[in-house]
Short mmCIF file of C-alpha atoms in Angstrom, two decimals:
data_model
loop_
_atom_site.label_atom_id
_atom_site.label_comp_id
_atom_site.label_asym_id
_atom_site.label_seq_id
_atom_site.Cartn_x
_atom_site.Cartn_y
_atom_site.Cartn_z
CA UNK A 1 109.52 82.17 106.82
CA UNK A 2 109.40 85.21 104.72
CA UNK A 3 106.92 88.29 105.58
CA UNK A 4 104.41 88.73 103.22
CA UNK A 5 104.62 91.57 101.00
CA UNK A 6 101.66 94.13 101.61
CA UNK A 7 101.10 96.56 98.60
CA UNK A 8 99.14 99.83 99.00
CA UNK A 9 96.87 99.83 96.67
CA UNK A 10 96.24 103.75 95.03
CA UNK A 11 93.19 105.10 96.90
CA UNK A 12 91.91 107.01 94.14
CA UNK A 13 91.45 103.92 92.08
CA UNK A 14 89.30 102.30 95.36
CA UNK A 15 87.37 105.28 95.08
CA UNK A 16 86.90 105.25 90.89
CA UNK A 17 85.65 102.10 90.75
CA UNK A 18 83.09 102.00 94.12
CA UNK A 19 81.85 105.62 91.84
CA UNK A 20 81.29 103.08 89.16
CA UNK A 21 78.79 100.50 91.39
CA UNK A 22 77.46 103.73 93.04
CA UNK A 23 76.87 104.92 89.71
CA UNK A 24 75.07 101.96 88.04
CA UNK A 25 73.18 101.38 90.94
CA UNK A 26 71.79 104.92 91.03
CA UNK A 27 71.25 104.43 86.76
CA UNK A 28 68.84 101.55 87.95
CA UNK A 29 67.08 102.94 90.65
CA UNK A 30 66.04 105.83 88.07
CA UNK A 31 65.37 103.37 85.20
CA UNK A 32 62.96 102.12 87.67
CA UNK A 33 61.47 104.66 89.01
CA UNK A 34 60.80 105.62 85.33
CA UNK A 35 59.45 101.99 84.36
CA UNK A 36 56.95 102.67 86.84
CA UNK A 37 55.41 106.01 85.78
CA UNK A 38 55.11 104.61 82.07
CA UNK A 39 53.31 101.61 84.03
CA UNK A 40 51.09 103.66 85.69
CA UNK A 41 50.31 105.76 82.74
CA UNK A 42 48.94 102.09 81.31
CA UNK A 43 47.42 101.31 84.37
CA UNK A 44 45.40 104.31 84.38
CA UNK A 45 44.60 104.02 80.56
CA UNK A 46 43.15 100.75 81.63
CA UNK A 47 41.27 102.06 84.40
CA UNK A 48 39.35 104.70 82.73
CA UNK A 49 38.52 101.83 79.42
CA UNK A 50 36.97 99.45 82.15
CA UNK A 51 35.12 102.28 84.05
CA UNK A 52 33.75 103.67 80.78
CA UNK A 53 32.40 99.90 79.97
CA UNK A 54 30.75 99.96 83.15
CA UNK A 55 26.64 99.88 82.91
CA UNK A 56 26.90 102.34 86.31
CA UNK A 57 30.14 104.50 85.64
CA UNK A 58 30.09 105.97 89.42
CA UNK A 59 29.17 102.15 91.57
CA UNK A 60 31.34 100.24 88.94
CA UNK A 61 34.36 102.88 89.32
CA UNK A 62 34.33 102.85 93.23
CA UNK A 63 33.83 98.97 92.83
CA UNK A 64 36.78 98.73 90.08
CA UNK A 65 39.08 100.23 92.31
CA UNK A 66 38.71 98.74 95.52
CA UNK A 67 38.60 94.86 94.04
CA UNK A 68 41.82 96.29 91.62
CA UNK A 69 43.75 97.49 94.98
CA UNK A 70 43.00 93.94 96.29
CA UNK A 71 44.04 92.16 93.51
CA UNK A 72 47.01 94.01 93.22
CA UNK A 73 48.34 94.20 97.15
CA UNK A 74 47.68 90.75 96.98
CA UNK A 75 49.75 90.02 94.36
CA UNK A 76 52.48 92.73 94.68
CA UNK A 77 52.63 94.26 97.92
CA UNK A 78 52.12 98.11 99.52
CA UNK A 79 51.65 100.95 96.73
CA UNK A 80 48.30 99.96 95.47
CA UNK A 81 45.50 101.56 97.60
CA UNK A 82 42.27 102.90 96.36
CA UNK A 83 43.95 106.24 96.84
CA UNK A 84 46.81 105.81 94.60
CA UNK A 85 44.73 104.23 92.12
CA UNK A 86 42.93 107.40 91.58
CA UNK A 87 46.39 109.21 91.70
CA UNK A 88 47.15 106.73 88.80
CA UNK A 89 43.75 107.16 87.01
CA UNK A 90 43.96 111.01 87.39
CA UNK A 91 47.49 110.44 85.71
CA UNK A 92 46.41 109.40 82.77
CA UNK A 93 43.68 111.91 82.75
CA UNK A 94 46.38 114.82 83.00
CA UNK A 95 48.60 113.55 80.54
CA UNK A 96 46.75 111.80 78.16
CA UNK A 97 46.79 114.85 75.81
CA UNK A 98 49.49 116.35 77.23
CA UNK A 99 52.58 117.24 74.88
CA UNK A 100 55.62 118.71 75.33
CA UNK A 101 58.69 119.90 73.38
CA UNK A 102 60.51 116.62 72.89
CA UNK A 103 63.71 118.83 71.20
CA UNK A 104 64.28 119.92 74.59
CA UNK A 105 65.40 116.51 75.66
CA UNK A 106 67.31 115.39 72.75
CA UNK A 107 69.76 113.44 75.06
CA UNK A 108 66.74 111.19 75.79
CA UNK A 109 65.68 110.57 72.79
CA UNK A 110 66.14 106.44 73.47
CA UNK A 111 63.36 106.67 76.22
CA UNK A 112 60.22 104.83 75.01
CA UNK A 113 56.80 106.55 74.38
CA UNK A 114 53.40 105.66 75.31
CA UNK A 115 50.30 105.36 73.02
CA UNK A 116 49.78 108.71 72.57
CA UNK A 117 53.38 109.55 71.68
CA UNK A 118 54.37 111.33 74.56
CA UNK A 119 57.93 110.41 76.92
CA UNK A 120 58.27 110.92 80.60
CA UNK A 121 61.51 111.89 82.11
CA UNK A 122 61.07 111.92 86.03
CA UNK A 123 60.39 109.79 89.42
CA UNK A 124 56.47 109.45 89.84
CA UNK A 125 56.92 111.26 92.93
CA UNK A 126 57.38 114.54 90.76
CA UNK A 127 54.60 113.84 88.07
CA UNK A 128 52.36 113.57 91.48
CA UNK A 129 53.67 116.76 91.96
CA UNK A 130 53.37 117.96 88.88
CA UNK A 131 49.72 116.47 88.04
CA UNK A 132 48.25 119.16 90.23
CA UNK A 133 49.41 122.01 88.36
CA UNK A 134 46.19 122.93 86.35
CA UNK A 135 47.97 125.90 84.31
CA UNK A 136 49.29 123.49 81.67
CA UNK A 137 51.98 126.39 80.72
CA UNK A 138 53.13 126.23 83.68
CA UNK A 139 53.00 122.63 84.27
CA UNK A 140 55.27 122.05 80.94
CA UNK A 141 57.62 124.92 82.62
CA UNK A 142 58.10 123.56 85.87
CA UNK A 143 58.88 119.49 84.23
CA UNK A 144 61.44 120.87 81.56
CA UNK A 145 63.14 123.20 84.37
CA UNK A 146 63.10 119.76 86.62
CA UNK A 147 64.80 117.97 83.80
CA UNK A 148 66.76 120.13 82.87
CA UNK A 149 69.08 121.20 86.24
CA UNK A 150 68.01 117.58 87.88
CA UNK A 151 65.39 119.01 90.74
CA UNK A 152 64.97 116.92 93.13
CA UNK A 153 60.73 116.64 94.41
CA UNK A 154 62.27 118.93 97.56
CA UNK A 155 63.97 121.59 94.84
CA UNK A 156 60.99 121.30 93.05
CA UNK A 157 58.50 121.93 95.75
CA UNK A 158 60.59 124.63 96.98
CA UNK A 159 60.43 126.30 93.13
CA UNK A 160 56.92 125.95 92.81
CA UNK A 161 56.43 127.61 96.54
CA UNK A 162 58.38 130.94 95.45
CA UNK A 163 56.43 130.98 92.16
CA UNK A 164 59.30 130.84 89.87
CA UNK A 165 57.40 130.41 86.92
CA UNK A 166 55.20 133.88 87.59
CA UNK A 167 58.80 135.88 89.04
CA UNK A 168 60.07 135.11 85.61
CA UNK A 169 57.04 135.54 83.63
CA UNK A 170 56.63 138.96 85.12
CA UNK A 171 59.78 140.37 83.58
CA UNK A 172 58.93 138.94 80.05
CA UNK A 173 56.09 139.94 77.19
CA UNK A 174 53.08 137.45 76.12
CA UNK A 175 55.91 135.62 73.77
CA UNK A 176 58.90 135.37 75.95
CA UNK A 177 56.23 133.49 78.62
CA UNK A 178 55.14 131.50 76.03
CA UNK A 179 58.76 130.68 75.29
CA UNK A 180 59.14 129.46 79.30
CA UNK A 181 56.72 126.93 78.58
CA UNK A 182 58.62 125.66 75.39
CA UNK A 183 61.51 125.60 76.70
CA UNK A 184 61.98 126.19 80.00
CA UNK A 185 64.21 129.42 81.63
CA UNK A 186 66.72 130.40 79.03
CA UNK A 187 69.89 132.27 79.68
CA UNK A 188 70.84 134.03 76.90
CA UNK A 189 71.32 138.06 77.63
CA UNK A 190 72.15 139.94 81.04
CA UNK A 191 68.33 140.30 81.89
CA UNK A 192 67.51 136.55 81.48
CA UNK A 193 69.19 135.72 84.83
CA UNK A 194 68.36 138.10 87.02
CA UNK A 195 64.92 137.48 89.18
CA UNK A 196 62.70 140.19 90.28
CA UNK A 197 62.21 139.98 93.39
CA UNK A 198 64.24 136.86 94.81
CA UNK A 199 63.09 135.04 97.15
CA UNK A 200 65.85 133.91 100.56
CA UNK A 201 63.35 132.49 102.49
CA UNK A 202 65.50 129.30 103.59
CA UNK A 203 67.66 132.11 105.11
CA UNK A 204 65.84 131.79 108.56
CA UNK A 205 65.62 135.78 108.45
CA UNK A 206 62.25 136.26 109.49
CA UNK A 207 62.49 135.33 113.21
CA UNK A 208 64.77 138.13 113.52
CA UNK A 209 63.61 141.34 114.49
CA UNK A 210 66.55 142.67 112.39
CA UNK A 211 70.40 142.33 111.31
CA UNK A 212 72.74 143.67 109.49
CA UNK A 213 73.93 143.32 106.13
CA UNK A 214 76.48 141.42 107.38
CA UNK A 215 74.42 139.02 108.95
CA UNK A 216 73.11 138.62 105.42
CA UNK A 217 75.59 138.06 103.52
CA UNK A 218 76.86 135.40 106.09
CA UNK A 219 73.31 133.50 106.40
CA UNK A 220 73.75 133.41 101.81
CA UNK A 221 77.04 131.79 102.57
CA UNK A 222 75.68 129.53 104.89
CA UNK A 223 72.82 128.19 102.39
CA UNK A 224 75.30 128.73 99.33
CA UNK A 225 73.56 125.55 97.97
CA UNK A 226 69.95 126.93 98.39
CA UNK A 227 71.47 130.87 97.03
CA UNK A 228 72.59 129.10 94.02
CA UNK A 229 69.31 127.28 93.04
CA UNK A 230 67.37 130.37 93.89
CA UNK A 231 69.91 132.39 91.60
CA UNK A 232 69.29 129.77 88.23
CA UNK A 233 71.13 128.30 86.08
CA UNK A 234 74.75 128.45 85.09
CA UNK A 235 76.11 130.51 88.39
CA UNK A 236 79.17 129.09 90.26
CA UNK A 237 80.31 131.09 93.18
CA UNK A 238 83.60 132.42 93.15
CA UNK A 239 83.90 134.21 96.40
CA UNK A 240 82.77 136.42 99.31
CA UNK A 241 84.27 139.99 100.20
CA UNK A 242 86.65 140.33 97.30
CA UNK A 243 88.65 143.06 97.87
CA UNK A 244 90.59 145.19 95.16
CA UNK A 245 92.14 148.67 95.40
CA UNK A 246 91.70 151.20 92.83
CA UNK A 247 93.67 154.15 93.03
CA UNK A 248 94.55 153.45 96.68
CA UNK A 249 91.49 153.22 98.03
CA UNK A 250 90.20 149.88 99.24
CA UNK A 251 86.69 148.42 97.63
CA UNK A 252 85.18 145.10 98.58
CA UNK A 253 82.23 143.27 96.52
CA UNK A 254 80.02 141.69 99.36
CA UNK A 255 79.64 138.39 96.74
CA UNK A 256 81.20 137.64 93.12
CA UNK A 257 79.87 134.95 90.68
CA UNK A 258 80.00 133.66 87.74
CA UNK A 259 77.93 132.69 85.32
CA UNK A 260 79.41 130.17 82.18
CA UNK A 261 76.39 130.51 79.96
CA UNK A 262 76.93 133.92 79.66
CA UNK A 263 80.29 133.99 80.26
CA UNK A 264 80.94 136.51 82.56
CA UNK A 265 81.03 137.62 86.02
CA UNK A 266 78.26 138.56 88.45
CA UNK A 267 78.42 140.91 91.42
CA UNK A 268 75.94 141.18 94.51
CA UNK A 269 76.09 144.08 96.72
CA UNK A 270 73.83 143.63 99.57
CA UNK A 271 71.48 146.47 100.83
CA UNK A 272 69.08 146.00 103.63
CA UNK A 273 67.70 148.92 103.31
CA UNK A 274 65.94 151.05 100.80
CA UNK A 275 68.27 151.92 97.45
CA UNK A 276 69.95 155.15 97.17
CA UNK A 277 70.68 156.18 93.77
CA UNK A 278 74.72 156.12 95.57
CA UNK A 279 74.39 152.54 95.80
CA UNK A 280 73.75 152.56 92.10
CA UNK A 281 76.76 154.62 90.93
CA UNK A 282 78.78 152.35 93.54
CA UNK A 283 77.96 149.23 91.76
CA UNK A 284 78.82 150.79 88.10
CA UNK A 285 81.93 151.74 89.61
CA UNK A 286 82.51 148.00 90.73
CA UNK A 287 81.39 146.84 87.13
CA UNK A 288 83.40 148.94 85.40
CA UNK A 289 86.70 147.98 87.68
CA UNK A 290 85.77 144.37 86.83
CA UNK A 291 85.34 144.84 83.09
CA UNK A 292 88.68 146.96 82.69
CA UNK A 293 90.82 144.90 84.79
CA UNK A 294 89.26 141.09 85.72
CA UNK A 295 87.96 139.74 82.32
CA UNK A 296 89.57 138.07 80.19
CA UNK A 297 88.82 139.88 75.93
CA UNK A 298 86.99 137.27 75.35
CA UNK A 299 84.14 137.23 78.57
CA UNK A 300 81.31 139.63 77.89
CA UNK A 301 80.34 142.23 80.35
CA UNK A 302 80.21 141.80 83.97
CA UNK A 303 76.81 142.28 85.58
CA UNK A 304 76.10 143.80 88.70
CA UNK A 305 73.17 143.08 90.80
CA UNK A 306 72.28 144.81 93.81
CA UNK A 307 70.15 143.11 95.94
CA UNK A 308 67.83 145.46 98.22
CA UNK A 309 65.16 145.00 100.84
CA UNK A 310 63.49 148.08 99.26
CA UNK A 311 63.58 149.97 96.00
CA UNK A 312 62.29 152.85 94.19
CA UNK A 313 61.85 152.10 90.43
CA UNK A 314 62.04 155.94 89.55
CA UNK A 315 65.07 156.62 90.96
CA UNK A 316 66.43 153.29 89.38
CA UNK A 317 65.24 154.29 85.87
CA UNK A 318 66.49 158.05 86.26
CA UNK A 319 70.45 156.34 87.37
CA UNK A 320 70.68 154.25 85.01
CA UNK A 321 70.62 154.90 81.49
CA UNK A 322 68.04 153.70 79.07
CA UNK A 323 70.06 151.21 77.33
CA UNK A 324 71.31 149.44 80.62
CA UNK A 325 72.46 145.73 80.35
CA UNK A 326 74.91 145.77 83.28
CA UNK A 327 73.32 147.08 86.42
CA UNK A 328 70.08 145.82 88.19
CA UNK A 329 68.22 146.26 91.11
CA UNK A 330 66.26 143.28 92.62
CA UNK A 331 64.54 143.17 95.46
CA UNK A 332 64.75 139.87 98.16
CA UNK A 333 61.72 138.56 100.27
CA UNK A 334 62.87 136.72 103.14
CA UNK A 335 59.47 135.08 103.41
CA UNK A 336 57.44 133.13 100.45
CA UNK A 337 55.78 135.26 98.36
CA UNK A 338 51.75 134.82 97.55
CA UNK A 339 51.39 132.68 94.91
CA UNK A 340 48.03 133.87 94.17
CA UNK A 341 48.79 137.39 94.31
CA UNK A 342 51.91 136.81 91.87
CA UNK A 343 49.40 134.80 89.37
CA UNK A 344 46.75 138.00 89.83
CA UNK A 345 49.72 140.40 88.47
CA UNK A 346 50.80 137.66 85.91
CA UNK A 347 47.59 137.87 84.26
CA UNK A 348 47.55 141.80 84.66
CA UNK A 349 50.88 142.08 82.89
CA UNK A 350 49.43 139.79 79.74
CA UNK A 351 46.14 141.79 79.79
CA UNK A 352 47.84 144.70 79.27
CA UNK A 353 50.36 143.00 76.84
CA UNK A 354 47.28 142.58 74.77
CA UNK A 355 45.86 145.99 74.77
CA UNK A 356 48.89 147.59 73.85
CA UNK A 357 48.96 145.02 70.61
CA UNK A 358 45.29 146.57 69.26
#
């Protein structure tokens, strides 16, 4: 009797089409997920017609919703307490006039709108997030951003935590923030993606009672995923203590990067200390290595960034000169920043925005 024949079937091709089911299955879970939040915006248009036909609006409403949550576990299970009824009703309230710019998502244009003409584009999980934003500028910014580089709620969280939105804004005049809530963080000239300060907080470096730059540098490598959401949009890490010699001496850039939507190269030197105006001159000496002998003709400029634990914004302005588009100097918190504090200077910098217009 003759052996059957076993054939290896190609791996890869195993692996293509499981991507396929995991694929399609993921494409469902998010089409419902999104069915639901377009539910719930009707739910909680419904809500707020029966409560405002109610003789009694504030016995009626409390009435309404705890019959409606019985009704509705009855019939269709967990997720429909009198607490996430007023999530839902509140909802509505939030979004009912609530627009956004719709040319920012022109790949979804096929996504259906409610009543009022308005699309959403994310789990309900991150519209309860969102919903509790009451700076609607902000709100907007933090949704298209989501959309945009697919935050998860955690991503988001985190982004909201650091005060992204008022880092940004604080670099920008009244029209540029204006712009953030339009359309989101835009990368389109060196000083659109570099953050002032940045914040490394997921780098643990807080319990230490101090380390060395390169314990740093290590601890970024070790949350490269978390370095590259904090640094934006458009970076992709090309490597760690790149080394080149220059008339034979031996340099090394503590992190290189680059970024495609500007299409060109990003350096980090890491200070822990406070900025000497040597660091500076260091840096353009890096830069200018990079732009002479690393680009390609047709990559713009390389940036250089260094990132300090301390800086002093005179001697920064005095090294550089006053048409600078290459070098920076950021600072890093390795703890969260106040949120409230950073929205106190926000409106500062726009007060003072205005006076100088008069």
């Amino acid at each position: 009797m003759d052996k059957k024949e076993w054939i290896t079937v190609d791996h890869a091709f195993l692996e293509n089409v499981s991507e396929i089911l995991t694929q399609a299955k993921k494409n469902a879970k998010t089409a419902v997920n999104l069915s639901m939040v377009y539910a719930y915006f009707e739910i909680g248009r419904k809500i707020i017609e029966e409560e405002q036909n109610g003789k009694s609006r504030a016995a009626y409403g409390t009435q309404l919703l705890k019959e409606l949550s019985a009704y509705l576990t009855g019939k269709h299970g967990k997720g429909y307490s009198v607490g996430n009824l007023k999530n839902i009703r509140q909802f509505y309230r939030v979004y009912v006039n609530d627009q956004i710019g719709e040319t920012v998502f022109s790949q979804f244009k096929n996504l259906p709108t409610v009543s009022t003409g308005r699309r959403f584009y994310l789990s309900w999980s991150h519209y309860l997030k969102l919903m509790r934003i009451s700076n609607i500028e902000e709100r907007h910014f933090y949704e298209i951003e989501s959309v945009k580089n697919g935050w998860s709620l955690t991503e988001l969280k985190r982004q909201y935590n650091s005060a992204l939105y008022e880092r940004l804004a604080l670099s920008k005049d009244k029209a540029e923030v204006y712009r953030l809530a339009l359309e989101g963080q835009t990368v389109e000239k060196p000083q659109d993606a570099v953050k002032d300060p940045y914040v490394l907080e997921f780098l643990g470096l807080p319990e230490l009672p101090s380390y060395s730059e390169t314990e740093l540098e290590s601890r970024i490598i070790d949350h490269l995923q978390q370095f590259l959401l904090e640094l934006g949009t458009g970076f992709a890490f090309i490597g760690r203590q790149v080394r080149f010699t220059f008339d034979e001496e031996h340099f090394i850039v503590d992190l290189v990067f680059y970024n495609r939507l500007l299409r060109c190269f990003v350096l980090f030197d890491l200070k822990i200390g406070e900025l000497k105006h040597q660091d500076i001159g260091q840096m353009q000496m890096y830069v200018h290595y990079y732009d002479r002998e690393v680009k390609l003709p047709e990559e713009n400029p390389t940036i250089g960034i260094i990132l300090c634990r301390d800086k002093n914004n005179a001697v920064v302005k005095m090294t550089l000169p006053e048409d600078n588009e290459q070098i920076f100097a950021s600072k890093y918190e390795t703890v969260l920043p106040s949120k409230e504090e950073l929205q106190k200077l926000l409106q500062e910098h726009i007060s003072e925005e205005d006076k100088e217009a008069l």
